[in-house]
Amino acid sequence: VVITQDSGTDTLSSVAMDANGELLIGGTSGPAVATLTAGDNITITNSDGGISIAASSGGGITEIDSFTITSNVTGNGDLTSNWQRSTASGFAKLGTGMAETGGIFTFPSTGFYEVEAIVFFESRSASFPQIQIQVTTDNSSYSTALTIFGGERANQGGTGVTHSGTTFVDVTDTTQVKVKFTSANLNSTNYIDQSNTFFNFKKLGDT
């Protein structure tokens, strides 16, 4: 290796390069042997006489799922039954998908998730029907992250309207962090219509 000095006399020296992927890299204190370092969503694969650099799958969306209800919701409280994965035309879950048991949704892996409720309210009374997205971080106590209100209808003419809301959940432990959906101010004339009501989940990135 010929070492060129900023000043003075160039010198001839030798350096051992005896591992896969090693490069001779210049520096202010002279050249040194080193290997490339992987970064976020970048992998480095060293071989005998070669280096491969590739983008890993972590840079994109890896989980998308969607659930619907199979009957109208007329009662108040947790939505514990009548759930199914969406059968909407063109839909297919991406990744492992959410697990639902008794209305409790478990995330497939840790990370930051977007949780969205798109709700078709049928309102025929003078009260605001609503649905809440509730989150637990200890697999026990739930708190309301978001409340979605339907429209108020003072007369008996009735009105159907779709409202949506989104919250973001940092899932640090899949056994402790979960979500559920809770309804309020519902009855036989003030209800959530099963048609065009969706509950969507999307993993945005690692936690």
CSV table of N, CA and C in Angstrom, one decimal, residues 24-194:
chain,number,residue,atom,x,y,z
A,24,LEU,N,-9.9,-0.9,2.7
A,24,LEU,CA,-8.9,0.0,3.2
A,24,LEU,C,-9.5,1.4,3.1
A,25,ILE,N,-9.7,2.1,4.2
A,25,ILE,CA,-10.4,3.4,4.3
A,25,ILE,C,-9.4,4.4,4.8
A,26,GLY,N,-9.3,5.5,4.0
A,26,GLY,CA,-8.4,6.6,4.4
A,26,GLY,C,-8.9,7.4,5.6
A,27,GLY,N,-8.0,8.1,6.3
A,27,GLY,CA,-8.4,8.9,7.4
A,27,GLY,C,-7.3,9.9,7.7
A,28,THR,N,-7.5,10.9,8.5
A,28,THR,CA,-6.5,11.9,8.8
A,28,THR,C,-5.3,11.4,9.5
A,29,SER,N,-5.5,10.2,10.2
A,29,SER,CA,-4.3,9.6,10.9
A,29,SER,C,-3.7,8.5,10.1
A,30,GLY,N,-4.2,8.4,8.8
A,30,GLY,CA,-3.7,7.4,7.9
A,30,GLY,C,-4.7,6.3,7.6
A,31,PRO,N,-4.5,5.5,6.6
A,31,PRO,CA,-5.5,4.5,6.2
A,31,PRO,C,-5.6,3.4,7.3
A,32,ALA,N,-6.8,2.8,7.3
A,32,ALA,CA,-7.1,1.7,8.2
A,32,ALA,C,-8.0,0.7,7.5
A,33,VAL,N,-7.9,-0.5,8.0
A,33,VAL,CA,-8.8,-1.6,7.5
A,33,VAL,C,-10.0,-1.7,8.3
A,34,ALA,N,-11.2,-1.7,7.6
A,34,ALA,CA,-12.5,-1.7,8.3
A,34,ALA,C,-13.5,-2.4,7.4
A,35,THR,N,-14.7,-2.7,8.0
A,35,THR,CA,-15.8,-3.2,7.2
A,35,THR,C,-17.0,-2.2,7.3
A,36,LEU,N,-17.9,-2.3,6.3
A,36,LEU,CA,-19.0,-1.4,6.3
A,36,LEU,C,-20.0,-1.8,7.5
A,37,THR,N,-20.7,-0.8,8.0
A,37,THR,CA,-21.6,-1.0,9.1
A,37,THR,C,-23.0,-0.9,8.6
A,38,ALA,N,-23.9,-1.8,9.0
A,38,ALA,CA,-25.3,-1.8,8.6
A,38,ALA,C,-26.0,-0.7,9.3
A,39,GLY,N,-27.0,-0.1,8.7
A,39,GLY,CA,-27.8,1.0,9.3
A,39,GLY,C,-29.3,0.6,9.3
A,40,ASP,N,-30.2,1.6,9.6
A,40,ASP,CA,-31.6,1.3,9.7
A,40,ASP,C,-32.1,0.8,8.4
A,41,ASN,N,-32.7,-0.4,8.4
A,41,ASN,CA,-33.3,-1.1,7.3
A,41,ASN,C,-32.3,-1.4,6.1
A,42,ILE,N,-31.0,-1.4,6.5
A,42,ILE,CA,-29.9,-1.7,5.5
A,42,ILE,C,-29.1,-2.9,6.1
A,43,THR,N,-28.9,-3.9,5.3
A,43,THR,CA,-28.2,-5.1,5.7
A,43,THR,C,-26.9,-5.2,4.9
A,44,ILE,N,-25.8,-5.6,5.5
A,44,ILE,CA,-24.5,-5.8,4.9
A,44,ILE,C,-24.2,-7.3,4.9
A,45,THR,N,-23.8,-7.9,3.8
A,45,THR,CA,-23.4,-9.3,3.8
A,45,THR,C,-22.0,-9.3,3.1
A,46,ASN,N,-21.0,-9.8,3.9
A,46,ASN,CA,-19.7,-9.9,3.4
A,46,ASN,C,-19.4,-11.3,3.0
A,47,SER,N,-18.6,-11.4,1.9
A,47,SER,CA,-18.2,-12.7,1.4
A,47,SER,C,-16.8,-12.6,1.0
A,48,ASP,N,-16.2,-13.7,0.6
A,48,ASP,CA,-14.8,-13.8,0.1
A,48,ASP,C,-14.7,-13.0,-1.2
A,49,GLY,N,-14.2,-11.8,-1.1
A,49,GLY,CA,-14.0,-11.0,-2.3
A,49,GLY,C,-15.2,-10.2,-2.7
A,50,GLY,N,-16.3,-10.1,-1.8
A,50,GLY,CA,-17.5,-9.4,-2.2
A,50,GLY,C,-18.2,-8.8,-1.0
A,51,ILE,N,-19.0,-7.8,-1.3
A,51,ILE,CA,-19.9,-7.1,-0.3
A,51,ILE,C,-21.3,-6.9,-0.9
A,52,SER,N,-22.3,-7.3,-0.2
A,52,SER,CA,-23.7,-7.1,-0.7
A,52,SER,C,-24.4,-6.2,0.2
A,53,ILE,N,-25.0,-5.1,-0.3
A,53,ILE,CA,-25.8,-4.2,0.4
A,53,ILE,C,-27.2,-4.2,0.0
A,54,ALA,N,-28.2,-4.4,0.9
A,54,ALA,CA,-29.6,-4.5,0.6
A,54,ALA,C,-30.5,-3.8,1.6
A,55,ALA,N,-31.6,-3.4,1.1
A,55,ALA,CA,-32.6,-2.8,2.0
A,55,ALA,C,-33.5,-3.9,2.6
A,56,SER,N,-33.7,-3.9,3.9
A,56,SER,CA,-34.5,-4.9,4.6
A,56,SER,C,-35.9,-4.5,4.5
A,57,SER,N,-36.8,-5.5,4.9
A,57,SER,CA,-38.2,-5.3,4.8
A,57,SER,C,-38.8,-4.3,5.8
A,58,GLY,N,-38.0,-3.9,6.8
A,58,GLY,CA,-38.4,-3.1,7.9
A,58,GLY,C,-38.9,-1.7,7.4
A,59,GLY,N,-38.6,-1.3,6.2
A,59,GLY,CA,-38.9,0.0,5.8
A,59,GLY,C,-40.3,0.2,5.3
A,60,GLY,N,-41.1,-0.8,5.3
A,60,GLY,CA,-42.5,-0.7,4.7
A,60,GLY,C,-43.5,-1.2,5.8
A,61,ILE,N,-44.8,-1.1,5.3
A,61,ILE,CA,-45.9,-1.6,6.2
A,61,ILE,C,-45.9,-3.1,6.2
A,62,THR,N,-45.9,-3.7,7.4
A,62,THR,CA,-45.8,-5.2,7.5
A,62,THR,C,-47.1,-5.8,8.0
A,63,GLU,N,-48.0,-5.0,8.6
A,63,GLU,CA,-49.2,-5.5,9.1
A,63,GLU,C,-50.4,-4.6,8.8
A,64,ILE,N,-51.4,-5.2,8.2
A,64,ILE,CA,-52.7,-4.5,7.9
A,64,ILE,C,-53.8,-5.5,8.2
A,65,ASP,N,-54.8,-5.1,8.9
A,65,ASP,CA,-56.0,-6.0,9.2
A,65,ASP,C,-57.2,-5.2,9.3
A,66,SER,N,-58.4,-5.8,9.1
A,66,SER,CA,-59.7,-5.1,9.2
A,66,SER,C,-60.7,-6.1,9.6
A,67,PHE,N,-61.6,-5.6,10.6
A,67,PHE,CA,-62.7,-6.5,11.1
A,67,PHE,C,-64.0,-5.7,10.9
A,68,THR,N,-65.1,-6.5,10.9
A,68,THR,CA,-66.4,-6.0,10.8
A,68,THR,C,-67.3,-6.7,11.8
A,69,ILE,N,-68.5,-6.1,12.0
A,69,ILE,CA,-69.5,-6.8,12.9
A,69,ILE,C,-70.5,-7.4,12.0
A,70,THR,N,-71.1,-8.5,12.5
A,70,THR,CA,-72.1,-9.3,11.6
A,70,THR,C,-73.5,-9.0,12.0
A,71,SER,N,-73.8,-8.1,12.9
A,71,SER,CA,-75.1,-7.7,13.2
A,71,SER,C,-75.1,-6.3,13.8
A,72,ASN,N,-76.3,-5.6,13.7
A,72,ASN,CA,-76.4,-4.2,14.3
A,72,ASN,C,-76.1,-4.2,15.8
A,73,VAL,N,-75.5,-3.1,16.3
A,73,VAL,CA,-75.3,-3.0,17.7
A,73,VAL,C,-76.3,-2.0,18.3
A,74,THR,N,-77.2,-2.6,19.2
A,74,THR,CA,-78.2,-1.8,19.8
A,74,THR,C,-78.1,-1.6,21.3
A,75,GLY,N,-77.1,-2.4,21.8
A,75,GLY,CA,-76.9,-2.3,23.3
A,75,GLY,C,-75.7,-1.5,23.6
A,76,ASN,N,-75.5,-1.3,24.9
A,76,ASN,CA,-74.4,-0.5,25.4
A,76,ASN,C,-73.4,-1.3,26.1
A,77,GLY,N,-72.1,-1.0,26.0
A,77,GLY,CA,-71.1,-1.8,26.6
A,77,GLY,C,-70.1,-2.3,25.6
A,78,ASP,N,-69.2,-3.2,26.1
A,78,ASP,CA,-68.2,-3.7,25.2
A,78,ASP,C,-68.8,-4.6,24.1
A,79,LEU,N,-68.2,-4.4,22.9
A,79,LEU,CA,-68.6,-5.3,21.8
A,79,LEU,C,-67.8,-6.6,21.9
A,80,THR,N,-68.5,-7.6,22.4
A,80,THR,CA,-67.8,-8.8,22.7
A,80,THR,C,-68.0,-10.0,21.7
A,81,SER,N,-69.0,-9.8,20.8
A,81,SER,CA,-69.3,-10.9,19.9
A,81,SER,C,-69.7,-10.3,18.5
A,82,ASN,N,-70.0,-11.3,17.6
A,82,ASN,CA,-70.4,-11.0,16.3
A,82,ASN,C,-69.2,-10.3,15.5
A,83,TRP,N,-68.0,-10.7,15.7
A,83,TRP,CA,-66.9,-10.1,15.0
A,83,TRP,C,-66.5,-11.1,13.9
A,84,GLN,N,-66.0,-10.5,12.8
A,84,GLN,CA,-65.3,-11.3,11.8
A,84,GLN,C,-64.3,-10.5,11.0
A,85,ARG,N,-63.3,-11.2,10.4
A,85,ARG,CA,-62.4,-10.4,9.6
A,85,ARG,C,-63.1,-10.0,8.4
A,86,SER,N,-62.8,-8.8,7.9
A,86,SER,CA,-63.5,-8.2,6.8
A,86,SER,C,-63.5,-9.1,5.5
A,87,THR,N,-64.7,-9.1,4.9
A,87,THR,CA,-64.9,-9.8,3.6
A,87,THR,C,-65.1,-8.9,2.5
A,88,ALA,N,-64.7,-7.6,2.7
A,88,ALA,CA,-64.9,-6.6,1.7
A,88,ALA,C,-64.2,-6.9,0.4
A,89,SER,N,-64.7,-6.6,-0.7
A,89,SER,CA,-64.1,-6.9,-2.0
A,89,SER,C,-62.7,-6.4,-2.1
A,90,GLY,N,-61.7,-7.2,-2.4
A,90,GLY,CA,-60.4,-6.8,-2.6
A,90,GLY,C,-59.5,-6.8,-1.4
A,91,PHE,N,-60.2,-7.0,-0.2
A,91,PHE,CA,-59.4,-6.9,1.0
A,91,PHE,C,-58.6,-8.3,1.3
A,92,ALA,N,-57.4,-8.2,1.8
A,92,ALA,CA,-56.7,-9.3,2.3
A,92,ALA,C,-55.7,-8.8,3.4
A,93,LYS,N,-55.7,-9.4,4.5
A,93,LYS,CA,-54.8,-9.0,5.6
A,93,LYS,C,-53.3,-9.1,5.1
A,94,LEU,N,-52.5,-8.2,5.7
A,94,LEU,CA,-51.1,-8.3,5.4
A,94,LEU,C,-50.4,-8.7,6.7
A,95,GLY,N,-49.5,-9.7,6.6
A,95,GLY,CA,-48.8,-10.1,7.8
A,95,GLY,C,-49.6,-11.2,8.6
A,96,THR,N,-49.3,-11.2,9.9
A,96,THR,CA,-49.9,-12.2,10.7
A,96,THR,C,-51.4,-11.8,11.0
A,97,GLY,N,-51.7,-10.6,11.2
A,97,GLY,CA,-53.0,-10.1,11.5
A,97,GLY,C,-53.3,-10.1,13.0
A,98,MET,N,-54.4,-9.4,13.3
A,98,MET,CA,-54.9,-9.3,14.7
A,98,MET,C,-55.5,-10.6,15.1
A,99,ALA,N,-55.5,-10.8,16.4
A,99,ALA,CA,-56.2,-11.9,17.0
A,99,ALA,C,-57.3,-11.4,17.9
A,100,GLU,N,-58.6,-11.9,17.7
A,100,GLU,CA,-59.7,-11.4,18.4
A,100,GLU,C,-60.4,-12.5,19.2
A,101,THR,N,-60.5,-12.2,20.5
A,101,THR,CA,-61.2,-13.2,21.4
A,101,THR,C,-62.1,-12.4,22.3
A,102,GLY,N,-63.4,-12.6,22.2
A,102,GLY,CA,-64.4,-12.0,23.0
A,102,GLY,C,-64.4,-10.5,22.9
A,103,GLY,N,-64.0,-10.0,21.8
A,103,GLY,CA,-64.0,-8.5,21.5
A,103,GLY,C,-62.7,-7.9,22.0
A,104,ILE,N,-61.7,-8.6,22.5
A,104,ILE,CA,-60.4,-8.1,22.9
A,104,ILE,C,-59.5,-8.4,21.7
A,105,PHE,N,-58.8,-7.4,21.2
A,105,PHE,CA,-57.9,-7.5,20.1
A,105,PHE,C,-56.4,-7.5,20.6
A,106,THR,N,-55.7,-8.5,20.2
A,106,THR,CA,-54.3,-8.7,20.5
A,106,THR,C,-53.4,-8.4,19.3
A,107,PHE,N,-52.4,-7.7,19.4
A,107,PHE,CA,-51.5,-7.3,18.3
A,107,PHE,C,-50.5,-8.4,18.0
A,108,PRO,N,-50.2,-8.6,16.8
A,108,PRO,CA,-49.3,-9.7,16.4
A,108,PRO,C,-47.8,-9.5,16.8
A,109,SER,N,-47.4,-8.3,17.0
A,109,SER,CA,-46.0,-8.0,17.3
A,109,SER,C,-45.9,-6.6,17.9
A,110,THR,N,-44.8,-6.3,18.6
A,110,THR,CA,-44.7,-5.0,19.2
A,110,THR,C,-44.5,-4.0,18.0
A,111,GLY,N,-44.7,-2.7,18.4
A,111,GLY,CA,-44.6,-1.6,17.4
A,111,GLY,C,-45.6,-0.5,17.6
A,112,PHE,N,-45.6,0.5,16.7
A,112,PHE,CA,-46.5,1.5,16.7
A,112,PHE,C,-47.7,1.2,15.7
A,113,TYR,N,-48.9,1.2,16.2
A,113,TYR,CA,-50.1,0.8,15.4
A,113,TYR,C,-51.1,2.0,15.3
A,114,GLU,N,-51.7,2.1,14.1
A,114,GLU,CA,-52.8,2.9,13.9
A,114,GLU,C,-54.1,2.1,14.0
A,115,VAL,N,-55.0,2.5,14.9
A,115,VAL,CA,-56.3,1.8,15.1
A,115,VAL,C,-57.4,2.8,14.7
A,116,GLU,N,-58.2,2.3,13.7
A,116,GLU,CA,-59.2,3.2,13.2
A,116,GLU,C,-60.6,2.5,13.3
A,117,ALA,N,-61.6,3.3,13.6
A,117,ALA,CA,-63.0,2.8,13.6
A,117,ALA,C,-63.8,3.7,12.6
A,118,ILE,N,-64.4,3.0,11.6
A,118,ILE,CA,-65.3,3.7,10.7
A,118,ILE,C,-66.7,3.2,11.0
A,119,VAL,N,-67.6,4.0,11.5
A,119,VAL,CA,-68.8,3.5,12.1
A,119,VAL,C,-70.0,4.2,11.4
A,120,PHE,N,-71.0,3.4,10.9
A,120,PHE,CA,-72.2,3.9,10.3
A,120,PHE,C,-73.3,3.9,11.4
A,121,PHE,N,-73.6,5.1,11.9
A,121,PHE,CA,-74.6,5.3,12.9
A,121,PHE,C,-76.0,5.5,12.3
A,122,GLU,N,-77.0,4.9,12.8
A,122,GLU,CA,-78.4,5.2,12.5
A,122,GLU,C,-79.0,5.9,13.7
A,123,SER,N,-79.3,7.2,13.6
A,123,SER,CA,-79.7,8.0,14.8
A,123,SER,C,-81.2,8.4,14.6
A,124,ARG,N,-82.0,8.0,15.5
A,124,ARG,CA,-83.5,8.4,15.4
A,124,ARG,C,-84.0,8.9,16.7
A,125,SER,N,-83.1,9.3,17.6
A,125,SER,CA,-83.6,9.9,18.8
A,125,SER,C,-82.6,11.0,19.2
A,126,ALA,N,-83.1,11.8,20.2
A,126,ALA,CA,-82.3,13.0,20.6
A,126,ALA,C,-81.2,12.7,21.5
A,127,SER,N,-80.3,11.9,21.1
A,127,SER,CA,-79.1,11.6,21.9
A,127,SER,C,-78.0,11.2,20.9
A,128,PHE,N,-76.7,11.3,21.4
A,128,PHE,CA,-75.6,11.1,20.5
A,128,PHE,C,-75.1,9.6,20.7
A,129,PRO,N,-75.4,8.7,19.7
A,129,PRO,CA,-74.8,7.4,19.8
A,129,PRO,C,-73.3,7.5,19.7
A,130,GLN,N,-72.6,6.6,20.3
A,130,GLN,CA,-71.1,6.7,20.3
A,130,GLN,C,-70.4,5.4,20.5
A,131,ILE,N,-69.2,5.3,20.0
A,131,ILE,CA,-68.3,4.2,20.2
A,131,ILE,C,-67.0,4.7,20.7
A,132,GLN,N,-66.4,3.9,21.6
A,132,GLN,CA,-65.1,4.3,22.1
A,132,GLN,C,-64.0,3.2,21.7
A,133,ILE,N,-62.8,3.7,21.4
A,133,ILE,CA,-61.7,2.8,21.3
A,133,ILE,C,-60.9,2.9,22.7
A,134,GLN,N,-60.9,1.7,23.3
A,134,GLN,CA,-60.3,1.6,24.6
A,134,GLN,C,-59.0,0.8,24.6
A,135,VAL,N,-58.0,1.2,25.4
A,135,VAL,CA,-56.7,0.6,25.4
A,135,VAL,C,-56.3,0.2,26.8
A,136,THR,N,-55.7,-1.0,26.9
A,136,THR,CA,-55.0,-1.4,28.1
A,136,THR,C,-53.5,-1.6,27.9
A,137,THR,N,-52.8,-1.2,28.9
A,137,THR,CA,-51.3,-1.4,28.9
A,137,THR,C,-50.9,-2.5,29.9
A,138,ASP,N,-51.9,-3.0,30.7
A,138,ASP,CA,-51.5,-4.0,31.7
A,138,ASP,C,-52.4,-5.3,31.6
A,139,ASN,N,-53.1,-5.4,30.4
A,139,ASN,CA,-54.0,-6.5,30.2
A,139,ASN,C,-55.1,-6.6,31.3
A,140,SER,N,-55.5,-5.5,31.8
A,140,SER,CA,-56.5,-5.5,32.8
A,140,SER,C,-57.4,-4.2,32.8
A,141,SER,N,-56.8,-3.1,33.1
A,141,SER,CA,-57.5,-1.8,33.2
A,141,SER,C,-57.5,-1.1,31.8
A,142,TYR,N,-58.7,-0.7,31.4
A,142,TYR,CA,-58.8,-0.1,30.1
A,142,TYR,C,-59.2,1.4,30.3
A,143,SER,N,-58.6,2.2,29.4
A,143,SER,CA,-59.0,3.7,29.4
A,143,SER,C,-59.4,4.1,28.0
A,144,THR,N,-60.2,5.1,27.9
A,144,THR,CA,-60.7,5.5,26.5
A,144,THR,C,-59.6,6.3,25.8
A,145,ALA,N,-59.2,5.9,24.7
A,145,ALA,CA,-58.3,6.6,23.8
A,145,ALA,C,-59.0,7.6,22.9
A,146,LEU,N,-60.2,7.2,22.5
A,146,LEU,CA,-60.9,8.0,21.5
A,146,LEU,C,-62.4,7.7,21.6
A,147,THR,N,-63.3,8.7,21.5
A,147,THR,CA,-64.7,8.6,21.4
A,147,THR,C,-65.2,9.1,20.1
A,148,ILE,N,-66.0,8.3,19.4
A,148,ILE,CA,-66.6,8.8,18.1
A,148,ILE,C,-68.1,8.9,18.3
A,149,PHE,N,-68.6,10.1,18.0
A,149,PHE,CA,-70.0,10.4,18.2
A,149,PHE,C,-70.7,10.4,16.9
A,150,GLY,N,-72.0,9.8,16.9
A,150,GLY,CA,-72.9,9.9,15.8
A,150,GLY,C,-73.7,11.2,15.9
A,151,GLY,N,-74.5,11.4,14.9
A,151,GLY,CA,-75.3,12.6,14.9
A,151,GLY,C,-76.5,12.5,15.8
A,152,GLU,N,-77.0,13.7,16.2
A,152,GLU,CA,-78.2,13.8,17.0
A,152,GLU,C,-79.4,14.0,16.1
A,153,ARG,N,-80.5,13.3,16.4
A,153,ARG,CA,-81.7,13.5,15.6
A,153,ARG,C,-82.9,13.7,16.6
A,154,ALA,N,-83.4,14.9,16.6
A,154,ALA,CA,-84.4,15.2,17.6
A,154,ALA,C,-85.8,14.7,17.3
A,155,ASN,N,-86.1,14.5,16.0
A,155,ASN,CA,-87.4,14.0,15.6
A,155,ASN,C,-87.2,12.5,15.2
A,156,GLN,N,-88.3,11.9,14.8
A,156,GLN,CA,-88.3,10.5,14.5
A,156,GLN,C,-88.0,10.2,13.0
A,157,GLY,N,-87.6,11.1,12.3
A,157,GLY,CA,-87.3,10.9,10.8
A,157,GLY,C,-86.1,10.0,10.6
A,158,GLY,N,-85.1,10.1,11.5
A,158,GLY,CA,-84.0,9.2,11.4
A,158,GLY,C,-82.9,9.7,10.4
A,159,THR,N,-81.7,9.4,10.6
A,159,THR,CA,-80.6,9.7,9.7
A,159,THR,C,-79.5,8.8,9.9
A,160,GLY,N,-78.9,8.4,8.7
A,160,GLY,CA,-77.7,7.5,8.8
A,160,GLY,C,-76.5,8.3,8.4
A,161,VAL,N,-75.4,8.2,9.1
A,161,VAL,CA,-74.2,8.9,8.9
A,161,VAL,C,-73.0,8.1,9.3
A,162,THR,N,-72.0,8.3,8.6
A,162,THR,CA,-70.7,7.6,8.9
A,162,THR,C,-69.7,8.5,9.5
A,163,HIS,N,-69.2,8.1,10.7
A,163,HIS,CA,-68.1,8.9,11.3
A,163,HIS,C,-66.9,8.0,11.5
A,164,SER,N,-65.7,8.5,11.6
A,164,SER,CA,-64.5,7.7,11.8
A,164,SER,C,-63.6,8.4,12.7
A,165,GLY,N,-62.7,7.7,13.4
A,165,GLY,CA,-61.7,8.2,14.3
A,165,GLY,C,-60.5,7.3,14.3
A,166,THR,N,-59.4,7.9,14.6
A,166,THR,CA,-58.1,7.1,14.6
A,166,THR,C,-57.3,7.5,15.8
A,167,THR,N,-56.8,6.5,16.4
A,167,THR,CA,-55.8,6.7,17.5
A,167,THR,C,-54.6,5.8,17.2
A,168,PHE,N,-53.5,6.1,18.0
A,168,PHE,CA,-52.2,5.5,17.7
A,168,PHE,C,-51.8,4.8,19.0
A,169,VAL,N,-51.3,3.6,18.9
A,169,VAL,CA,-51.0,2.8,20.1
A,169,VAL,C,-49.6,2.3,20.0
A,170,ASP,N,-48.8,2.5,21.1
A,170,ASP,CA,-47.5,2.0,21.2
A,170,ASP,C,-47.5,0.7,21.9
A,171,VAL,N,-47.4,-0.4,21.1
A,171,VAL,CA,-47.5,-1.7,21.6
A,171,VAL,C,-46.0,-2.2,22.1
A,172,THR,N,-45.8,-2.1,23.3
A,172,THR,CA,-44.4,-2.5,23.8
A,172,THR,C,-44.4,-3.9,24.3
A,173,ASP,N,-45.6,-4.5,24.5
A,173,ASP,CA,-45.7,-5.9,25.0
A,173,ASP,C,-47.1,-6.4,24.5
A,174,THR,N,-47.0,-7.4,23.7
A,174,THR,CA,-48.3,-7.9,23.1
A,174,THR,C,-49.2,-8.6,24.1
A,175,THR,N,-48.6,-9.1,25.2
A,175,THR,CA,-49.4,-9.7,26.2
A,175,THR,C,-50.1,-8.7,27.1
A,176,GLN,N,-49.7,-7.5,27.1
A,176,GLN,CA,-50.2,-6.5,28.0
A,176,GLN,C,-51.0,-5.4,27.3
A,177,VAL,N,-50.6,-5.0,26.1
A,177,VAL,CA,-51.2,-3.9,25.4
A,177,VAL,C,-52.2,-4.4,24.4
A,178,LYS,N,-53.5,-4.1,24.6
A,178,LYS,CA,-54.6,-4.6,23.8
A,178,LYS,C,-55.7,-3.5,23.6
A,179,VAL,N,-56.6,-3.7,22.7
A,179,VAL,CA,-57.7,-2.8,22.5
A,179,VAL,C,-59.0,-3.5,22.4
A,180,LYS,N,-60.1,-2.7,22.7
A,180,LYS,CA,-61.4,-3.2,22.6
A,180,LYS,C,-62.3,-2.0,22.2
A,181,PHE,N,-63.5,-2.2,21.9
A,181,PHE,CA,-64.5,-1.2,21.4
A,181,PHE,C,-65.7,-1.3,22.3
A,182,THR,N,-66.2,-0.1,22.7
A,182,THR,CA,-67.3,0.0,23.6
A,182,THR,C,-68.3,1.0,23.1
A,183,SER,N,-69.6,0.7,23.2
A,183,SER,CA,-70.7,1.5,22.7
A,183,SER,C,-71.4,2.2,23.8
A,184,ALA,N,-72.1,3.3,23.5
A,184,ALA,CA,-72.9,4.0,24.5
A,184,ALA,C,-74.1,4.8,23.8
A,185,ASN,N,-75.1,5.0,24.5
A,185,ASN,CA,-76.3,5.8,24.0
A,185,ASN,C,-76.9,5.1,22.8
A,186,LEU,N,-77.0,3.8,22.9
A,186,LEU,CA,-77.6,3.0,21.8
A,186,LEU,C,-78.9,2.4,22.3
A,187,ASN,N,-79.8,2.1,21.3
A,187,ASN,CA,-81.1,1.4,21.6
A,187,ASN,C,-81.6,0.9,20.2
A,188,SER,N,-82.8,0.5,20.2
A,188,SER,CA,-83.3,-0.2,19.0
A,188,SER,C,-83.5,0.8,17.8
A,189,THR,N,-83.6,2.1,18.1
A,189,THR,CA,-83.7,3.2,17.1
A,189,THR,C,-82.5,4.0,17.0
A,190,ASN,N,-81.5,3.8,17.9
A,190,ASN,CA,-80.3,4.6,17.9
A,190,ASN,C,-79.2,3.6,17.9
A,191,TYR,N,-78.7,3.2,16.8
A,191,TYR,CA,-77.8,2.0,16.8
A,191,TYR,C,-76.7,2.2,15.8
A,192,ILE,N,-75.8,1.2,15.8
A,192,ILE,CA,-74.7,1.1,14.9
A,192,ILE,C,-75.1,0.0,13.8
A,193,ASP,N,-75.1,0.5,12.6
A,193,ASP,CA,-75.5,-0.4,11.5
A,193,ASP,C,-74.2,-1.2,11.1
A,194,GLN,N,-74.5,-2.5,10.9
A,194,GLN,CA,-73.3,-3.4,10.6
A,194,GLN,C,-72.8,-3.1,9.2
